[in-house]
Amino acid sequence: MNAFSLALRNLLRNRRRSLTTLLAMMIGVSAILLFGGYSRNINLGLQTDFVRGSGHLQIQHTDYFLYGSGNPAAYGIADYPRIIATLQNDPVLAPMLTVVTPRLSLGGIAGNFDAGVSRTVFGAGVDIAGQNAMLQWNDYDFPGVAKTSPLTGSRSDAAVIGTGVARVLQLCEPLQVQNCPGAQRRETDGAAAPADITALSAQEQPQAERSASRTAIELLAANAHGAPNVARLNVIKAEAMGVKEYDDMAVQLHLQQAQRLIYGQDAPKVTAIVLQLKHTGQMPAARARLTELLAGPLKGMPLEVHDFATLNPQYGQITGMFAAILGFIAILIGAIVLFTVSNTMSMAVVERTVEIGTLRALGLRRSGIRRLFVCEGALLGAVGALCGIVLALLVAYAVNHSGLTWLPPGNVDPVPLTIRVWGEPAMIGRTALGLMLVATLSAWWPARRAAKLNIVDALRHV
Amino acid sequence: MSSVILKQVSKHYRLDAVEVPALSEITLTIASGRFTVLSGPSGSGKTTLLNLIGCIDQPDSGTLTVAGENVLALQDDALADFRARHIGFIFQNFNLIPVLNAYENIEYPLLLTGVDTRERQRRVQDLLDAVGLADRAKNLPGQLSGGQRQRVAIARALATNPALVMADEPTANLDSHTGAAILELMRNLQCERRMSFVFSSHDPNVLAMADDAVFIRDGRITGIEQRTPELAA
């Protein structure tokens, strides 16, 4: 008969009190796990969105990340096909890669000059095949069918704009954009685009190829030499981007179109080479290899590597916020468990004072008495944690199959309300271990008090 | 041969700001293998003296030797080990561990002294037979009568073959018939095993069985009677 066996019997001796304590622990553990599973799902969802959109890593021109938004064209990466080929053929990096694709960012003014409106926009020229391949990434098994870019199979002058851009450019009706009150429309005199812009547009695209569609816009941008250039684009879709600031500025077009606009007849460049990995966990290894390649075969090119968390600071902010909330909840629950177990143990010490005196008289050392009560706390912690895990799994299963949906920040469409407890052994292990530790520590003080009892006083206790 | 030697032992209790003398300069020798009864009225100090001899309390002054060991020099852990090996306790309220059955209660002191499994089984079974509870081995204390509980307590006290068995009014909570049976059992076991039993009691039946009687009043020994001659070693 060891201390744990004796502890278990003592816990069973006062079933109601032990059950009450266990219930508190169960609720505590399951609350932490459920919120942890919920925030874990948000974090992974967010990560999936960013990785699908901008990859795990991006190779950019040095300083583009800090200064490039003002003049992306000045930070173009020349000879990018060779760099992409080097990455795709690298024996260390290649097995980790799912996609390597170029991207060209640009700033400019989009105008619907037929309506006499224009606005500043931020455009991205993308390789559609690469973009679609990136959208297939689903390392965390989120439900639903992977989307493809609306530009898939479209003409080279096709573009997708944010719904905010569509509203300002008065393209709501042809693009079927919601929330476009008629009052916002203003009558125009139907004046055409300024003559200089029309002339630039004509240079860019022969009249025969120009779209006469009701969704045509002009995109004015500074080319690589600082001179203005214009592309006439046919907007095929207005897409909600989830974040209003982005929605009001986003224009997506074919990479070749964007390159023609910025570099004209010069050698085309890109502002980023996007790398998507099979697993996020491979990022450190991939990054290390990229550093080696930049110092080796790609030496001499002014390039640097950024990860998706750096490129999307809101990822760290949101995950940090959830981690802080979870930490706060865990501390609160830990304190509740601490006081509950401590109270239970203190009552047990008072009730079993004579027993403690007897055991000490029989020759049990003070450390033996301490061990008895600490074992009881640890057992309560272990059983409470186990029951809490089971409860959390059941609740998570019920919620995940309830059909409830919610709209996460930055999303356009509602997503299923999912709590990831199953398949998160690290989170379960940390929570269980933490609560067991708290329960054991909670028992330490009453156990210490029990061990310090004077034998004669304990035996006289009524 | 002496089992316990007390020299000039005094003990005071503090009651609020007042020091109350419990024992005053007690000098006493308890011989081995004897059935010694500490007798006196309530509050005379017999339980305090029993606690000191049982090494669960410390005197304020004087010296105390138990089974040849100067127990006042022992640190707490060493004293606990000493009690486990050399002293058995029988309490007025039996003080069995409620979650352990009769067998396990008797076995417990043997676990504390590290006796191996086979020897533990042998001794516990022997003691269960000796106290007539072989068929109650699996019963928890709550499933036993008062007399049966005290038999288990006696068996537990004897499990480690201690040099000294302390019994604080062991029949006070039993009816007279059961009390007499328990007394007889203890006396027989004491004779068989040649252990030193020290009782505190004011029960005349207990006193009648004593080899030696020590009379205490107001914390002082008022008389010592040797009722049966000491056997030569």
XYZ file of N, CA, C and O in Angstrom, chain A residues 1 6 9-10 13 354-355 357-367 372 454-456 459-460, chain B residues 13 51 56-57 76-77 80-81 83-84 89 91 95 97-101 104 107-108 111-112 156:
192
model
N 0.843 -1.186 0.000
C 0.000 0.000 0.000
C 0.892 1.253 0.000
O 1.626 1.468 0.954
N -3.338 5.022 -0.575
C -3.970 5.570 0.626
C -4.699 6.876 0.286
O -5.814 7.119 0.767
N -7.960 6.170 -1.456
C -9.001 5.712 -0.527
C -9.558 6.877 0.289
O -10.757 6.945 0.566
N -8.676 7.778 0.688
C -9.146 8.925 1.454
C -10.043 9.822 0.627
O -10.991 10.407 1.142
N -13.333 8.235 0.378
C -14.005 8.233 1.673
C -14.970 9.414 1.766
O -16.019 9.301 2.363
N -6.861 13.690 14.140
C -6.545 12.563 15.038
C -5.793 11.476 14.265
O -4.840 10.874 14.779
N -6.235 11.249 13.045
C -5.581 10.238 12.200
C -4.115 10.623 11.943
O -3.236 9.756 11.954
N -2.268 12.451 13.927
C -1.560 12.198 15.192
C -1.256 10.719 15.361
O -0.160 10.339 15.791
N -2.226 9.875 14.995
C -2.038 8.424 15.125
C -0.899 7.942 14.224
O -0.022 7.186 14.658
N -0.937 8.389 12.978
C 0.103 7.968 12.026
C 1.486 8.420 12.492
O 2.470 7.679 12.386
N 1.533 9.638 13.026
C 2.824 10.146 13.521
C 3.274 9.315 14.724
O 4.449 8.960 14.831
N 2.323 8.989 15.632
C 2.681 8.181 16.804
C 3.184 6.811 16.365
O 4.131 6.274 16.952
N 2.571 6.262 15.328
C 2.998 4.932 14.852
C 4.379 4.974 14.196
O 4.977 3.928 13.945
N 4.857 6.174 13.885
C 6.217 6.277 13.345
C 6.308 6.836 11.941
O 7.374 6.787 11.331
N 5.208 7.367 11.417
C 5.287 7.985 10.093
C 5.963 9.350 10.239
O 5.603 10.147 11.109
N 6.945 9.589 9.409
C 7.666 10.866 9.480
C 6.784 12.019 8.992
O 5.803 11.785 8.285
N 7.220 13.238 9.309
C 6.485 14.413 8.834
C 6.387 14.398 7.304
O 5.358 14.739 6.729
N 7.470 13.987 6.671
C 7.471 13.965 5.199
C 6.426 12.977 4.678
O 5.849 13.182 3.611
N 1.275 12.189 1.888
C -0.111 11.716 1.814
C -1.043 12.777 1.241
O -1.816 12.514 0.315
N 1.468 19.048 16.182
C 2.013 18.398 17.374
C 1.235 17.109 17.616
O -0.001 17.109 17.576
N 1.952 16.022 17.855
C 1.285 14.709 17.925
C 0.254 14.658 19.053
O -0.884 14.214 18.860
N 0.658 15.147 20.223
C -0.249 15.079 21.376
C -1.493 15.922 21.121
O -2.625 15.474 21.364
N -3.737 14.141 18.659
C -4.459 13.001 19.236
C -5.604 13.461 20.142
O -6.598 12.753 20.300
N -5.438 14.654 20.729
C -6.486 15.179 21.619
C -7.612 15.855 20.843
O -8.639 16.208 21.402
N 2.540 22.864 30.971
C 1.727 23.316 29.841
C 1.420 24.789 30.030
O 1.283 25.265 31.147
N 2.657 9.850 27.465
C 3.090 10.474 26.201
C 4.601 10.667 26.160
O 5.233 10.496 25.114
N 6.077 10.711 22.207
C 5.284 11.601 21.352
C 5.190 12.989 21.972
O 4.522 13.862 21.440
N 5.855 13.162 23.076
C 5.909 14.480 23.723
C 7.307 14.631 24.327
O 8.009 13.630 24.541
N 13.627 14.760 14.909
C 12.237 14.358 14.687
C 12.097 13.079 13.843
O 11.336 12.167 14.214
N 12.821 13.005 12.725
C 12.718 11.819 11.861
C 13.250 10.576 12.572
O 12.661 9.492 12.480
N 10.742 9.456 15.033
C 9.630 8.752 14.360
C 10.048 7.316 14.044
O 9.282 6.368 14.266
N 11.257 7.154 13.522
C 11.757 5.802 13.211
C 11.869 4.963 14.486
O 11.566 3.765 14.485
N 10.088 5.288 17.246
C 8.733 4.881 17.671
C 8.251 3.711 16.821
O 7.672 2.752 17.334
N 8.504 3.814 15.502
C 8.031 2.742 14.602
C 8.642 1.391 14.991
O 7.967 0.360 14.933
N 1.371 1.469 20.190
C 0.372 2.318 20.861
C -1.013 1.687 20.776
O -1.432 1.208 19.725
N -4.821 3.026 21.788
C -5.504 4.250 22.205
C -6.884 3.949 22.761
O -7.497 2.930 22.424
N -8.359 4.463 17.417
C -7.571 5.211 16.410
C -7.085 4.339 15.252
O -5.929 4.438 14.833
N -7.005 3.380 11.274
C -7.104 4.194 10.049
C -8.369 3.733 9.315
O -8.469 2.573 8.901
N -9.347 4.635 9.174
C -10.667 4.204 8.690
C -10.680 3.623 7.282
O -11.579 2.845 6.953
N -9.724 4.029 6.454
C -9.762 3.542 5.063
C -9.002 2.222 4.889
O -8.969 1.673 3.790
N -8.393 1.748 5.953
C -7.660 0.482 5.872
C -8.460 -0.603 6.583
O -9.047 -0.347 7.651
N -8.468 -1.797 6.015
C -9.170 -2.880 6.686
C -8.319 -3.414 7.844
O -7.189 -2.938 8.069
N -4.855 -4.520 6.908
C -3.971 -3.409 6.512
C -3.592 -2.530 7.700
O -2.479 -2.001 7.754
N -0.904 -4.285 9.347
C 0.272 -4.305 8.462
C 1.014 -2.971 8.426
O 2.219 -2.909 8.163
N 0.285 -1.879 8.677
C 0.840 -0.542 8.454
C 2.179 -0.286 9.162
O 3.142 0.169 8.525
N 4.980 -1.837 7.364
C 5.387 -1.101 6.143
C 6.331 0.033 6.515
O 7.310 0.299 5.814
N 6.031 0.679 7.632
C 6.881 1.798 8.055
C 8.288 1.324 8.420
O 9.254 2.067 8.261
N -2.093 -4.315 15.999
C -1.256 -3.308 15.330
C -0.094 -2.891 16.233
O 1.040 -2.730 15.772
